[in-house]
Structure formats: structure tokens, C-alpha cells
Amino acid sequence: QVVRGEVRAASSLSTAMASKDEEMPAATPDESKEDKESARSEGDEKADSAKVEEKNGDADAAESTKAAEEESRSKEPATPKEQEEDAPEDSRAKLTSCTVAVNPLDVTINAMPTCGNKILMSLGDGGFQHLLACARANVGIKAGRYLFEVRVVELRSPAMSEHDKSAGKGGPPMPPRHLLKLGFTTSEASLFLGDGADGVGFDGEGSFLTDKKRDKVTKLPRPTSATVFGVVLNLDPKSPNANTISLFRDGARVCPPQPLPENLKGKVLYPTVNYKNMTLHLNFGPTVFAALPFKCLMPQDAAAADVEVAKDRTPTGGKHEVLFPVGLPDEGTFDWLDGYLQEHPQYSELSDRALLKWAQQSGIYRPKGYLWRHCNDRPGFEFGIRELDDLSIKRLIHSVVPLLRKSFVVMEVRNNLLAAERAKALRAFDGPDFKKVAVVVMGEPPANYKEAVQSKLLEDKKEKAASEVRRKWVLEGKKPKEKLEVADGAEDAAEEAKEPEETLEEAIKKAEAEVTLTEEELQTAFRKPETHDLTQKELGQTYTSFTIPTQEEGFDEVRFAWADAGRSAAYFKEWLAEKKLTQRVEDLQPGSWFKDKWNEWQRLLHDWHKKQSDWKDPIREKQLERKRIMERNKKEAAEKKGEADGEAKEGDDEQKEDGEKKEDDVEMKINADDLDAFAVEDVCDIGNGEPLFANFAYEDWELLSLRFELHLLVHAFRHDLNDPERPSFHEMHVEFYYYKYFRKQLGIKYFGVSTTLELLELIKDTVEAAPKTLILESHLSDDTPLENFVRLTEDGRRERQQVIDAGDETAVLRFTRPPPQKGDGRGHHGYDRREASGRRSMSDARTSSRHPSRAPPPPGRDGYRGGPPPSSRMPPAQSRYGGGDARGSSSGYSGGYRGGSSSGAPPRYGSGPPPPPTSRSYGGHGPPAATSGGYGSGQKRSYSGSAPPPAYGAGAPYKQARTSSYGSGAPPSSRGGSSYGSRSYGGSGSGAGGGSGSYGGSYGRR
């Protein structure tokens, strides 16, 4: 205000001087000098007067401001008077039995009490700088009013981690580097203030903590060195602040007294401190650090009747116990531990689960939340904090724990079941200070454990019922509000006249009262965990090495919690045998026996495809027929060498002509459908050159491959595992082992089924699942001739066709052709072949082929010939040569791979001829070696022929119509046709397009 007055005075002075100069005429230099001096004196007088006026105004303004402040101050509520009074003299006996200090058994691992347990330090490296340290006093208060103090001795500033540097930048808030909490807890409560209902206190920022709630009651600056906090617990019923807790900073009250929760009234409360990156000096009396507005006693000066000394937890003999619980995965091990720790709070749990909970109680942010975990045994941290994520803190804990004189529970489900891991853990506790005890938790649990499990199940169901009521309450609460907005006055009046509805709390109580356990739940011994104790992969890799511990391993004692040693061993043996049948083997690798059988099957399957293609090619068929006739004639001519040359020559010519005629007559009379499939010795020639699989369509080839692949898979598993207790595997693991061995997906959906059991129903004559155990069993021996799979497939095709012809369309197979995939593969699929991203056919084309796939032709071209795709329900029109058009493309489902698109199965093999067959005779090289029991000797089912093959000429004429396996009964084409209507793996066309239209007609020709 003084400055503003001076500025205004100077401004008025300059204005006056300027106006006076304008009015005065020009003067001589002497006159001008005198005039200037007189004007200057007049200006000074005016300025002085202006300053006086300004000062008078400023004084008035100051007086008015002061009056306004006094008025506002009078309106503000006065600071409440301290209701606490000085403590009266107490003549009762004082506490002399012990010195009040920190209880060394009631501290976290990183808390380091020193100087008579009154100075609290903490570990601050290796990840401990992120975790709270906790300590509880050895004396509790149960009556009266008492104070304890904490002085901040040191504030440490550890280096910031990458998590702290990135915190607050669009992510989670950065946790405070220094943290302090003070309050009271019961003797068996958690050491972390605010974590449960059995504790109450304040933090250094002015928040009141109780039962996982944090209420801001005041705002405090950050503590510094030498800051003193005091907490007063008032349990005096005569005091106006009875059953309250108050916070003081440097002797001054910082918040009104906060009421104690009802559940804590009447209980003994122990002073408790939580801190991070600090060094603290705890003061329990008798002299205070910072005097309060009133005189208050401290625990060390308390009457013996008002306090209670914590129980001495020193074990008998002076040795602390280290327990190693040994329980089976998902059979209540963690539930047992929770109950044991509740009954024995002197034990501290050492596990990843406990470390994860510690981080949550310390306020560390976890991106995926604390409900997510890999498994209970090793949940995984993934905080984004290096020291925690790389388990540095876990290694530091195991190095510190042996130095602490406390009792521990080493909770590791997997490691405690492995003898080698148990030996490593025992070495950490070598020495005279610890007693090492293995606790076997196996067998039938006792009644009290079952009751606890059922109680937890009931609580879970009640919680779900309450959540459902809240959800419905919110949804239904919105509807009446919307209805009232459009309702008229009459409806509003009627609504108000209605009786009030029940409250949310009443609805929840009603829903919880209706919750009961089912009969099945009442018989439950173990809760079904939401998260497994071990991952399935980890369990599969280690369960065969699980053992029950013995004293010879280095334990001082082996206890059995639920059953004695004998019953526990029997229970474990039974569990192990069951797991061997139901658990998959993660590290199983295909052996040489599998690879040899698989390669042999691939070569043979190629020959069969080519044989079918040749049979359906009319030109190739005539060439083969002439070749067969010539070979028979030569054989007959060699038998007649004894006749005369002339007569022999003439006889040979006549015999040749008669043989050709006779052979044609015989061949024409053979009907393949009249032959018993198991009586045919050579599946590539039923007697007239026709293969037994001549009528195989797409579905038949797929079922043929599926039969052999699952049969081979069952026997290869037994060969490679070589475990008499695990001869096979469970049906739920079929897809897992199928991919492990064949390096391709099984693709159940392409077979028109949705489950593995439904898939096995299609080939139940070869492989099926046992009714009770659902373990896969093969009906054929591991050395069965491979031709038996053709016989089984042909026999199944005929039976299915008979059912279809009878009018039952449920027998029609509804396979789905896999979509074409692009990519360069490495030929036919095999164990060591490159896996394709998709599935081109359900059998051999489940991995990419050597040639790039081509999409099916559009309707009206090549494959579909102007109509819809063929189906097993509606066979297309028949054609002698597979329905080929004028361009020479095939209308068969295989379409002809060479030079054109195909709507059928993609090529299953390479572009060149297959490798030479093994020494064993397959395909067209002759029948397999005879066995003593026919085909299928030494197997669960006998597939030997029930009757010898009919003699040539005994059947109907050869050129008669044959019913299709997938048609509606219409006569299919002859040799150039197909059993799948006019679509076939065979049928070739002729004309300008060149090349065979069959699946294998152009095979081997470039």
C-alpha cells in the first residue's frame, strides 16, 4: 500500500508540473531558474500532502482487514479441549517380571531387532527393500490407558528399481519408499496392521487402519529423522475417550480419538509396528520421548493387572522345529497347513505362496492381480520388479532363515515329495538349533478336517449366493427407476401406497439361509481347488519319482498326520498306480520300433493307392490283364514239355486261345462283394486282378489310416515307455500322444464327431477304450500283418452299406474335408516330417504335401461337373470312366492331380516314385506269409476267414452292377468308376487335357 501511494503521488506531481509549464510564458534564464525552484518546492509540498493522504487510507484499510480477520476467527470452531486428563497415581503392583520390548519370535524375516530388542532395523537389499518389516511387543494391554512411542532414527533411500521408475507414468502409482504403521494387534493376529479384523492402527500419512480398510482422518507431512510418533490406547471405562486409540506426532494430537472395533473390545492388544526402509527406536517407558498435553503411563510402568506377558514359545529342549509337510497334489495339503498354522502361530511359513501374500500385504502392485497364479506351489510373481521376479529374494530368505531362532514350515509340494530336493533343503538346517521333522499328510483325513472342509464349502456357496443377490439387486433396481419416469401420477401414488420392499441385507441373509450342501459335497474329503497345486506338465514329469520320506534321509522324526505308516504307504501306492494310467508322460519320445513300422506303412499305403488307381484306369487295366494271361500261359506251356514239338506247338496255340477265353469267363464271374474279406489272401488281387480296396472312397481311406495310426500309437507307447504298470494311456490324452508321435493334429471334428470316445466308436474293431478305466486297448497284436487293416476297413464298409441300403441314414459317414493349405512341405507326413499349419486331409494330408495345395474347382467345372459337391447321401450320376469331361479332367473326388485342379484328397506322397519296399512282400508282390492262426493270430480278436475263398466261376457274372458303399443303391461304374458314385480316387478321363484324372493315375510321371 505504501508503494502504491508513492506511485500515485509521483504521478500527480508530474501532471501538475506539466500543466504549470504550459501556462507560464517564456522567461529569462535567471527568471526561469527561480521559477523552477519555486515550482519544485510547490511540487514537493503537493507530493508530501499526497503521501499523507495515502498513508491515512492505508491505515484505514489495514484496520478494516484486521477487523474482518478477527470476525472470521470468531466464527471458526474453537479447537476442542483435550479431554484426556493426567494419569493419577497408581499404587498397584507394577510390571516387574520382564522388560517390555520387541518379541523376537513375533517379527518378519527381514526385521532385525537389536539393542535389547528396542532398536528395529531391516534388511534392505535383494528385494527386501520392497517389503514391509513387522514386529510385535512381548507385553499386551488389557486395561487402563497406556502410550508407546516410536522415534525415526534413520531413513534409508535404496536405489530405484525399473518398476519404481516406470510407476506413475500411465501405470500404477509408485509405492511410498518409506512407510510406517503403528497400532495394536492380538497375539495370534497377522503382524500386518489393517490386514485383518484382529488389528487396528494408523499410518504415517494420517490414515486409520482396520479390517482391510484405510480411512483418512488427518493429513501429515512425511516423517523425518527424529520425528516421534505416539499411540495412546485408552481402555479405561471411566474416561470420556474409553475404548479409543489416538495418534500423536512430536507430542501433539493429530486426530480425534478413533473408536476400537467391537471385536477387539475386551481382548489383550499388543503394540505392533510395520515399517519399510527405516530404522526405529521403540520406547515402552517409563520416560517419554515427547511430552503429551497430559500425563500418560507407558507399558513398562504399567500395573501388572493391566497387562499380559506373551507366552514363552521357546520349545522344549531349546530346539526349534522345521517341518516339511509331504502331501499329494490337490489332496488338501494347503488346507491342512492353514489349519495347522492357525493352531500353532509360532511357526512361520516358507513358500512361494507366503511370499506372494507378503508382497500383497506390502502394497506391491501386480499387473495380473493376486488371484491369478500358475499353480499353488509355484504361483509365479511377475511384478515387474527384478529382485522379486528372478527369485533373488527367495535365495536371500533361505540364506537368512537358518540364522533365526524360530520355528518354520517349509511348504513345497513338489520338492517335499522328491528325495533329492528334500536332501538339499535339509542341508540348510544342519546344526544343533533345529529339529527337522517330516510330516506325512496322506490317506483318509480325520473327521475334524472333513468338517473344516465342509464349512469352507458352505462359506463359498454362501458368498456366491450373496454375490448373485447383489447382482440381481443392481439389475432390478434400475428397472423401477425407468418405469417411474414414464408413469403417470396415479401409478406413482399406487407405487407409494405399496409396502416397502426388503432391503439388500435382508435379501442376502435370506439367500444365505437357503444355502445347503448336497449329498455329494457332504461326502467330499478334499476341496476341488480353483488352481491346481502343480501344473499338469510338472506333475507329469515328476510324479514317478515321488517317495515317502524316511529317517535315513536325515530327518530327526517322521510324523504321520492322518494315517499310520502302513496305510499311508498303501494309499500312496494306489495313488501312484492311478496316476500312471491317467497322467500323460511329457518327456516320452518315439523310438526306433515306431519309426520302422511307420515308414513301412507309408510305403505300403502308397502301393495300395497306386493299385486302386491302376485298376480304375481302363487302359492300364487292359495292359495288366494281358500280362497276367501271358504269364499263366507260359506256366502251362512249361508243364507240357513231354509232348511232341509239333503237337506241343499246336496244342499250345489252342491252349492259349482256350485259356484266354476261359480266363475271361472266370474273371467275369467273380463278384468282390460275395467274397469274405478275411478269406482273401492277397488284398491287391482277389483273383481277377481287382484289389480288395477297389471300392474304397475318401472316408474308407481315412478310416484305414486312422485304424493303423491309433493301433500303432498304442503299441509304440508300450514299447517306448517299457513300464508294465502303464501298458497304455487314457483316452483324454489321445490327441497329446498323437501329436507327439505323428507331429500333426488329430482333427477330431473332421470325422464328424466331437469327442475322442465317439471317434473310437468308428474303429471299435481295432482300438477301443476300456469301459471302466477308459484306457485305450488295441485288439490286434503289434506284429499283425498290415493287410488286416484293409480287411477290417472293407468289412466295415460292407456292413455300413447294408445298413444304408436298409434305409437307415444314420450310418452315413459325414466327414468334413479339411480346407486346402498353402506351403511347402516335405511330402507325406511322417514322424520327422515338417508339420503344416493346417490339415489338408484327415489322414496323410494333415501336414503340407510336397506340392502346393489347390483350392477345389468352382461348381460347374472339373470336379463337380456343374452340380453340388458329392455327398454320401446323394451319389452323382454314374459314368464308366469316372465322369470325365471332354477336357480329360476327372469328375472323381480326386480329380487328377497332374496339370489340373482337384476337388478330392490332396496328394499324399511325393512327386516321384516311392522308395523300394522292404523284403516283406506287400501290395502286388504277393500274399503275406501264412500264419498258424490265420490273420490275427495271437490277438484279442481273430480276423481269420470263416470260409475259404470261392472257386473261380462260382459267383455271379463279373460285369454285374456293384452297389456303392456311399451311394443310395444305384449301380456304379465298372472299372473306370468309383464306389463313391462317379467320384473316385481312380476314374480317369481322356481328351485334350492330358494325363490320368485319378489319384494315382499320373503318379510317378513328371
CSV table of C-alpha atoms in Angstrom, one decimal, residues 63-382:
chain,number,residue,atom,x,y,z
A,63,GLU,CA,-7.8,-1.6,10.3
A,64,SER,CA,-10.7,-2.9,8.3
A,65,THR,CA,-8.7,-6.0,7.3
A,66,LYS,CA,-7.8,-6.7,10.9
A,67,ALA,CA,-11.4,-6.4,11.9
A,68,ALA,CA,-12.5,-8.8,9.2
A,69,GLU,CA,-9.9,-11.4,10.3
A,70,GLU,CA,-11.0,-11.1,13.9
A,71,GLU,CA,-14.6,-11.6,12.9
A,72,SER,CA,-13.8,-14.7,10.8
A,73,ARG,CA,-11.7,-16.0,13.6
A,74,SER,CA,-14.5,-15.7,16.0
A,75,LYS,CA,-16.8,-17.6,13.6
A,76,GLU,CA,-14.4,-20.6,13.3
A,77,PRO,CA,-15.0,-23.5,15.7
A,78,ALA,CA,-12.6,-23.4,18.6
A,79,THR,CA,-10.0,-26.2,19.0
A,80,PRO,CA,-11.6,-28.9,21.1
A,81,LYS,CA,-10.3,-29.1,24.6
A,82,GLU,CA,-8.2,-32.1,25.4
A,83,GLN,CA,-10.4,-34.5,27.3
A,84,GLU,CA,-7.6,-36.7,28.4
A,85,GLU,CA,-6.5,-36.0,32.0
A,86,ASP,CA,-3.3,-36.7,33.7
A,87,ALA,CA,-2.9,-40.2,34.9
A,88,PRO,CA,-3.5,-40.5,38.7
A,89,GLU,CA,-1.1,-42.1,41.0
A,90,ASP,CA,-1.4,-45.9,40.9
A,91,SER,CA,-0.5,-47.8,44.0
A,92,ARG,CA,-1.0,-51.2,42.4
A,93,ALA,CA,1.9,-53.6,41.8
A,94,LYS,CA,4.0,-52.7,38.8
A,95,LEU,CA,5.1,-54.9,36.0
A,96,THR,CA,8.5,-56.3,37.0
A,97,SER,CA,8.5,-59.8,35.5
A,98,CYS,CA,10.0,-58.7,32.2
A,99,THR,CA,11.3,-55.8,30.2
A,100,VAL,CA,8.8,-54.6,27.6
A,101,ALA,CA,10.5,-54.9,24.2
A,102,VAL,CA,10.0,-56.5,20.8
A,103,ASN,CA,9.2,-60.2,20.9
A,104,PRO,CA,11.9,-61.8,18.7
A,105,LEU,CA,9.5,-64.6,17.8
A,106,ASP,CA,6.9,-62.2,16.5
A,107,VAL,CA,8.8,-60.5,13.7
A,108,THR,CA,9.1,-60.9,10.0
A,109,ILE,CA,12.2,-62.4,8.4
A,110,ASN,CA,13.5,-59.1,7.3
A,111,ALA,CA,13.1,-57.3,10.7
A,112,MET,CA,16.3,-57.1,12.8
A,113,PRO,CA,15.7,-56.2,16.5
A,114,THR,CA,18.9,-55.1,18.3
A,115,CYS,CA,20.0,-53.1,21.4
A,116,GLY,CA,17.8,-55.1,23.8
A,117,ASN,CA,15.1,-55.5,21.1
A,118,LYS,CA,14.3,-51.8,21.2
A,119,ILE,CA,16.0,-50.8,18.0
A,120,LEU,CA,14.4,-52.1,14.8
A,121,MET,CA,16.4,-52.3,11.7
A,122,SER,CA,15.5,-54.2,8.4
A,123,LEU,CA,17.2,-55.9,5.5
A,124,GLY,CA,17.2,-53.6,2.6
A,125,ASP,CA,18.7,-55.4,-0.4
A,126,GLY,CA,17.8,-58.3,-2.7
A,127,GLY,CA,14.1,-57.3,-2.9
A,128,PHE,CA,13.6,-56.8,0.9
A,129,GLN,CA,13.5,-53.0,0.2
A,130,HIS,CA,10.1,-53.5,-1.3
A,131,LEU,CA,8.6,-55.5,1.6
A,132,LEU,CA,7.3,-54.3,4.9
A,133,ALA,CA,9.0,-55.4,8.1
A,134,CYS,CA,6.8,-56.1,11.1
A,135,ALA,CA,7.3,-56.5,14.8
A,136,ARG,CA,5.1,-57.1,17.9
A,137,ALA,CA,5.9,-56.4,21.5
A,138,ASN,CA,6.1,-59.1,24.2
A,139,VAL,CA,3.6,-57.4,26.5
A,140,GLY,CA,-0.1,-56.7,25.8
A,141,ILE,CA,-2.6,-54.2,27.3
A,142,LYS,CA,-5.9,-55.4,28.6
A,143,ALA,CA,-7.0,-52.5,30.8
A,144,GLY,CA,-6.1,-48.8,31.6
A,145,ARG,CA,-4.6,-46.1,29.3
A,146,TYR,CA,-1.1,-46.5,28.0
A,147,LEU,CA,1.2,-45.0,25.5
A,148,PHE,CA,4.1,-46.3,23.4
A,149,GLU,CA,6.4,-44.2,21.2
A,150,VAL,CA,8.4,-44.7,18.0
A,151,ARG,CA,11.3,-42.4,17.1
A,152,VAL,CA,12.5,-42.4,13.5
A,153,VAL,CA,16.3,-42.8,13.7
A,154,GLU,CA,17.2,-43.2,10.1
A,155,LEU,CA,15.5,-43.0,6.6
A,156,ARG,CA,17.2,-45.1,4.0
A,157,SER,CA,16.9,-44.4,0.3
A,158,PRO,CA,17.6,-47.6,-1.7
A,159,ALA,CA,18.3,-47.4,-5.4
A,160,MET,CA,15.1,-47.2,-7.5
A,161,SER,CA,14.2,-50.3,-9.5
A,162,GLU,CA,12.8,-50.3,-13.0
A,163,HIS,CA,9.4,-50.9,-11.5
A,164,ASP,CA,9.7,-47.7,-9.4
A,165,LYS,CA,11.0,-45.7,-12.3
A,166,SER,CA,8.1,-46.6,-14.6
A,167,ALA,CA,5.5,-46.3,-11.8
A,168,GLY,CA,3.1,-43.4,-12.1
A,169,LYS,CA,3.8,-42.8,-15.8
A,170,GLY,CA,0.4,-44.0,-17.1
A,171,GLY,CA,0.7,-47.1,-14.9
A,172,PRO,CA,0.2,-48.0,-11.2
A,173,PRO,CA,1.1,-45.4,-8.6
A,174,MET,CA,4.6,-45.6,-7.2
A,175,PRO,CA,4.5,-47.1,-3.7
A,176,PRO,CA,6.0,-44.9,-1.0
A,177,ARG,CA,9.7,-45.5,-0.4
A,178,HIS,CA,9.3,-45.0,3.3
A,179,LEU,CA,6.3,-46.4,5.2
A,180,LEU,CA,5.4,-46.5,8.9
A,181,LYS,CA,2.4,-48.0,10.6
A,182,LEU,CA,1.7,-48.1,14.4
A,183,GLY,CA,-1.1,-49.8,16.3
A,184,PHE,CA,-2.2,-52.8,18.3
A,185,THR,CA,-3.0,-56.5,17.4
A,186,THR,CA,-3.9,-59.6,19.2
A,187,SER,CA,-1.3,-62.2,20.0
A,188,GLU,CA,-2.4,-64.6,17.2
A,189,ALA,CA,-3.3,-62.0,14.6
A,190,SER,CA,-1.4,-61.1,11.5
A,191,LEU,CA,1.6,-58.8,12.0
A,192,PHE,CA,0.4,-56.6,9.2
A,193,LEU,CA,-1.8,-53.7,10.5
A,194,GLY,CA,-5.1,-53.4,8.7
A,195,ASP,CA,-4.7,-56.9,7.1
A,196,GLY,CA,-7.5,-58.4,9.2
A,197,ALA,CA,-10.1,-57.7,11.9
A,198,ASP,CA,-7.8,-58.5,14.8
A,199,GLY,CA,-5.7,-55.3,14.5
A,200,VAL,CA,-6.1,-51.5,14.5
A,201,GLY,CA,-3.7,-48.6,14.0
A,202,PHE,CA,-2.5,-45.6,12.0
A,203,ASP,CA,0.0,-45.0,9.2
A,204,GLY,CA,2.5,-42.2,8.9
A,205,GLU,CA,0.3,-40.3,6.4
A,206,GLY,CA,-2.7,-39.9,8.8
A,207,SER,CA,-5.0,-42.9,7.9
A,208,PHE,CA,-6.9,-45.1,10.3
A,209,LEU,CA,-6.4,-48.8,9.5
A,210,THR,CA,-8.7,-51.6,10.5
A,211,ASP,CA,-10.1,-54.8,8.8
A,212,LYS,CA,-8.6,-54.1,5.4
A,213,LYS,CA,-10.0,-50.5,5.4
A,214,ARG,CA,-8.0,-47.3,5.2
A,215,ASP,CA,-9.8,-44.1,6.3
A,216,LYS,CA,-8.1,-40.7,6.1
A,217,VAL,CA,-8.5,-38.9,9.4
A,218,THR,CA,-5.8,-36.3,9.1
A,219,LYS,CA,-3.0,-35.2,6.8
A,220,LEU,CA,0.5,-35.5,8.0
A,221,PRO,CA,3.8,-34.4,6.4
A,222,ARG,CA,6.3,-37.1,5.6
A,223,PRO,CA,8.3,-38.2,8.7
A,224,THR,CA,11.9,-37.1,9.0
A,225,SER,CA,14.8,-38.2,11.2
A,226,ALA,CA,14.0,-37.6,14.9
A,227,THR,CA,10.2,-37.5,14.3
A,228,VAL,CA,8.4,-39.1,17.3
A,229,PHE,CA,5.0,-40.8,16.9
A,230,GLY,CA,3.0,-41.9,19.9
A,231,VAL,CA,-0.1,-44.1,20.1
A,232,VAL,CA,-2.4,-44.0,23.1
A,233,LEU,CA,-4.7,-46.9,23.8
A,234,ASN,CA,-7.5,-46.0,26.2
A,235,LEU,CA,-9.3,-48.9,27.8
A,236,ASP,CA,-10.3,-47.1,30.9
A,237,PRO,CA,-14.1,-47.3,31.2
A,238,LYS,CA,-14.2,-44.1,33.4
A,239,SER,CA,-12.5,-42.0,30.7
A,240,PRO,CA,-14.6,-39.9,28.2
A,241,ASN,CA,-12.4,-41.5,25.5
A,242,ALA,CA,-12.9,-45.1,26.6
A,243,ASN,CA,-12.1,-47.8,24.1
A,244,THR,CA,-10.4,-45.5,21.7
A,245,ILE,CA,-7.0,-45.2,20.1
A,246,SER,CA,-5.2,-41.8,19.4
A,247,LEU,CA,-2.2,-40.7,17.3
A,248,PHE,CA,0.3,-38.0,18.4
A,249,ARG,CA,3.2,-36.6,16.5
A,250,ASP,CA,6.0,-34.9,18.4
A,251,GLY,CA,3.7,-34.7,21.4
A,252,ALA,CA,0.8,-33.0,19.7
A,253,ARG,CA,-2.5,-34.7,18.9
A,254,VAL,CA,-3.1,-35.0,15.1
A,255,CYS,CA,-6.6,-36.5,15.0
A,256,PRO,CA,-9.6,-37.1,17.3
A,257,PRO,CA,-9.7,-40.4,19.2
A,258,GLN,CA,-10.8,-43.3,16.9
A,259,PRO,CA,-13.1,-45.9,18.4
A,260,LEU,CA,-11.9,-49.5,18.7
A,261,PRO,CA,-13.8,-52.1,16.6
A,262,GLU,CA,-16.3,-54.1,18.6
A,263,ASN,CA,-14.5,-57.4,18.1
A,264,LEU,CA,-11.3,-56.0,19.8
A,265,LYS,CA,-13.0,-54.8,22.9
A,266,GLY,CA,-12.1,-57.0,25.9
A,267,LYS,CA,-9.1,-58.5,24.2
A,268,VAL,CA,-5.4,-58.2,25.0
A,269,LEU,CA,-3.8,-55.9,22.5
A,270,TYR,CA,-0.1,-55.9,21.8
A,271,PRO,CA,1.9,-52.9,20.4
A,272,THR,CA,2.7,-53.5,16.8
A,273,VAL,CA,4.9,-51.7,14.3
A,274,ASN,CA,5.2,-52.0,10.4
A,275,TYR,CA,8.0,-50.1,8.6
A,276,LYS,CA,9.9,-50.0,5.4
A,277,ASN,CA,13.4,-48.6,4.7
A,278,MET,CA,13.6,-47.1,8.2
A,279,THR,CA,15.5,-47.6,11.5
A,280,LEU,CA,13.2,-47.1,14.5
A,281,HIS,CA,13.7,-46.7,18.2
A,282,LEU,CA,10.8,-48.1,20.2
A,283,ASN,CA,10.0,-46.6,23.6
A,284,PHE,CA,7.8,-48.6,26.0
A,285,GLY,CA,8.7,-46.4,29.0
A,286,PRO,CA,8.9,-45.3,31.6
A,287,THR,CA,10.2,-41.9,30.3
A,288,VAL,CA,8.5,-40.4,27.2
A,289,PHE,CA,10.4,-39.0,24.1
A,290,ALA,CA,7.9,-36.2,23.5
A,291,ALA,CA,5.7,-35.0,26.3
A,292,LEU,CA,1.9,-35.1,25.6
A,293,PRO,CA,-0.6,-32.5,26.7
A,294,PHE,CA,-1.4,-34.8,29.6
A,295,LYS,CA,0.5,-37.3,31.7
A,296,CYS,CA,0.2,-40.9,30.4
A,297,LEU,CA,1.8,-44.1,31.7
A,298,MET,CA,3.8,-46.4,29.4
A,299,PRO,CA,3.7,-50.2,29.4
A,300,GLN,CA,7.0,-50.6,31.3
A,301,ASP,CA,5.4,-48.5,34.2
A,302,ALA,CA,2.0,-50.2,33.9
A,303,ALA,CA,0.3,-52.1,36.7
A,304,ALA,CA,0.7,-55.8,36.4
A,305,ALA,CA,-3.1,-56.3,36.5
A,306,ASP,CA,-3.5,-54.1,33.3
A,307,VAL,CA,-1.0,-56.0,31.1
A,308,GLU,CA,-0.3,-59.6,30.0
A,309,VAL,CA,3.1,-61.0,29.1
A,310,ALA,CA,3.2,-63.1,25.9
A,311,LYS,CA,3.5,-66.8,26.3
A,312,ASP,CA,7.0,-68.2,26.2
A,313,ARG,CA,7.2,-70.1,22.9
A,314,THR,CA,10.7,-71.5,23.4
A,315,PRO,CA,10.4,-75.2,22.5
A,316,THR,CA,11.3,-77.9,25.0
A,317,GLY,CA,15.0,-78.7,24.7
A,318,GLY,CA,15.7,-75.4,23.1
A,319,LYS,CA,15.5,-76.7,19.6
A,320,HIS,CA,13.1,-75.0,17.1
A,321,GLU,CA,11.3,-77.3,14.7
A,322,VAL,CA,11.5,-77.2,10.9
A,323,LEU,CA,8.5,-79.0,9.4
A,324,PHE,CA,8.4,-80.5,5.9
A,325,PRO,CA,4.8,-81.4,5.0
A,326,VAL,CA,4.7,-84.2,2.5
A,327,GLY,CA,1.3,-84.5,0.8
A,328,LEU,CA,-0.1,-85.5,-2.6
A,329,PRO,CA,-1.1,-82.7,-5.1
A,330,ASP,CA,-4.6,-81.5,-4.9
A,331,GLU,CA,-5.4,-83.6,-1.8
A,332,GLY,CA,-5.7,-80.9,0.9
A,333,THR,CA,-2.1,-80.2,1.7
A,334,PHE,CA,-2.5,-76.4,1.8
A,335,ASP,CA,-5.8,-76.6,3.7
A,336,TRP,CA,-4.1,-78.8,6.3
A,337,LEU,CA,-1.3,-76.2,6.5
A,338,ASP,CA,-3.7,-73.3,7.0
A,339,GLY,CA,-5.4,-75.1,9.9
A,340,TYR,CA,-2.0,-76.1,11.4
A,341,LEU,CA,-0.7,-72.6,11.4
A,342,GLN,CA,-3.9,-71.3,13.0
A,343,GLU,CA,-3.4,-73.7,15.8
A,344,HIS,CA,0.4,-73.1,16.0
A,345,PRO,CA,1.0,-69.4,15.3
A,346,GLN,CA,4.7,-69.7,16.4
A,347,TYR,CA,5.5,-71.3,13.0
A,348,SER,CA,6.4,-69.2,10.0
A,349,GLU,CA,5.6,-70.5,6.5
A,350,LEU,CA,8.4,-70.6,3.9
A,351,SER,CA,6.8,-70.9,0.5
A,352,ASP,CA,6.2,-69.0,-2.7
A,353,ARG,CA,2.5,-68.7,-1.6
A,354,ALA,CA,3.6,-66.9,1.6
A,355,LEU,CA,6.0,-64.7,-0.2
A,356,LEU,CA,3.3,-63.7,-2.7
A,357,LYS,CA,0.9,-62.8,0.2
A,358,TRP,CA,3.7,-60.8,1.8
A,359,ALA,CA,4.1,-58.7,-1.3
A,360,GLN,CA,0.3,-58.1,-1.3
A,361,GLN,CA,0.3,-57.0,2.3
A,362,SER,CA,3.2,-54.7,1.5
A,363,GLY,CA,1.1,-52.9,-1.2
A,364,ILE,CA,3.1,-54.0,-4.2
A,365,TYR,CA,1.2,-53.7,-7.5
A,366,ARG,CA,0.9,-56.9,-9.5
A,367,PRO,CA,-0.2,-56.4,-13.1
A,368,LYS,CA,-2.2,-59.6,-13.3
A,369,GLY,CA,-3.7,-59.3,-9.9
A,370,TYR,CA,-3.2,-61.5,-6.9
A,371,LEU,CA,-5.9,-64.1,-7.8
A,372,TRP,CA,-4.0,-65.2,-10.9
A,373,ARG,CA,-1.3,-67.8,-10.4
A,374,HIS,CA,0.3,-70.7,-12.3
A,375,CYS,CA,-0.3,-73.2,-9.5
A,376,ASN,CA,-0.5,-73.1,-5.7
A,377,ASP,CA,3.0,-74.5,-5.2
A,378,ARG,CA,4.7,-72.0,-7.6
A,379,PRO,CA,2.3,-69.3,-8.4
A,380,GLY,CA,4.8,-67.0,-10.2
A,381,PHE,CA,5.4,-63.5,-9.1
A,382,GLU,CA,5.6,-61.3,-12.3
